[in-house]
Coordinates of C-alpha atoms in Angstrom, one line a residue:
X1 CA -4.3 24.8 38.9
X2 CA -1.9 21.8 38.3
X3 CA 0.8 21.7 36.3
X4 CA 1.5 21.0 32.6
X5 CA 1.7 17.1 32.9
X6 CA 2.3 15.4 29.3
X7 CA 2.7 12.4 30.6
X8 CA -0.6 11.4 32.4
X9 CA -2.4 12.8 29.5
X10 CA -3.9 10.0 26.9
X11 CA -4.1 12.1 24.3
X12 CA -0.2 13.6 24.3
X13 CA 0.4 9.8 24.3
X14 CA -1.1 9.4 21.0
X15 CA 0.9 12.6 19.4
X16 CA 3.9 11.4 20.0
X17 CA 2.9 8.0 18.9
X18 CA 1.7 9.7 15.7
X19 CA 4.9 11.7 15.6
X20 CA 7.3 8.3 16.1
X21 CA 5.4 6.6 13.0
X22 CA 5.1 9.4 10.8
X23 CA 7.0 12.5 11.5
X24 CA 10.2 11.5 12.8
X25 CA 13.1 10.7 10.8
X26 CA 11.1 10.6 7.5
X27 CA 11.1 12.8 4.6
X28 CA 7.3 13.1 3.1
X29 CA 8.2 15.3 -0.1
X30 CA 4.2 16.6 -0.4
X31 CA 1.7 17.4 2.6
X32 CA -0.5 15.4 0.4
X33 CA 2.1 12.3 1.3
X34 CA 2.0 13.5 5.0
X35 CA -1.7 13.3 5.1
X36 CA -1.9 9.9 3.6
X37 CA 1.0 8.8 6.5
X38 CA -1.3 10.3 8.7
X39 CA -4.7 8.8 7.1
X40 CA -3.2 5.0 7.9
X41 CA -2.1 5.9 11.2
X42 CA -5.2 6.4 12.0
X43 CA -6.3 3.9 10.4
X44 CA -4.2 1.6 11.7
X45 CA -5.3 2.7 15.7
X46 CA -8.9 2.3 14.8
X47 CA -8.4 -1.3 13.7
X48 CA -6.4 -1.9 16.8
X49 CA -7.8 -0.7 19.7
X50 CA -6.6 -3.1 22.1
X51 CA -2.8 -2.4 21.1
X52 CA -4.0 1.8 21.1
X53 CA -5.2 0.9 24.5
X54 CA -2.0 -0.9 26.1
X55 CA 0.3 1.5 24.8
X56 CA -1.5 4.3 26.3
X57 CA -2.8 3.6 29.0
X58 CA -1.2 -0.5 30.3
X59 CA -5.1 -1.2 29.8
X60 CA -5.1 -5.1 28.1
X61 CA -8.9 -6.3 27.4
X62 CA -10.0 -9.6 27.9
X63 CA -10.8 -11.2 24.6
X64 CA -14.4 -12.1 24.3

């Protein structure tokens, strides 16, 4: 079994992208407000795959 390896994994990428952009060093008064934050994150990620894709993983696609 290998060991716990944060950093290779895609995914744990994307938490603590999530966590930068809406947890950390903000203040949501209402979980309805942190749901919302977290809504248009991703949101935001789904419109822009290619920039999803470079931060996670260095992959840059061609543009059609």
């Amino acid at each position: 079994m290998s060991p716990y390896s944060p950093n290779l994994n895609p995914v744990e990428r994307i938490w603590k992208w999530l966590k930068e952009v809406v947890i950390a060093n903000r203040f949501h008064p209402t979980q309805a407000l942190i749901a919302q934050a977290i809504d248009d994150f991703t949101h935001y990620a789904e419109e822009n795959l290619e920039r999803v894709l470079s931060r996670i993983a260095n992959v840059h696609l061609l543009n059609s």
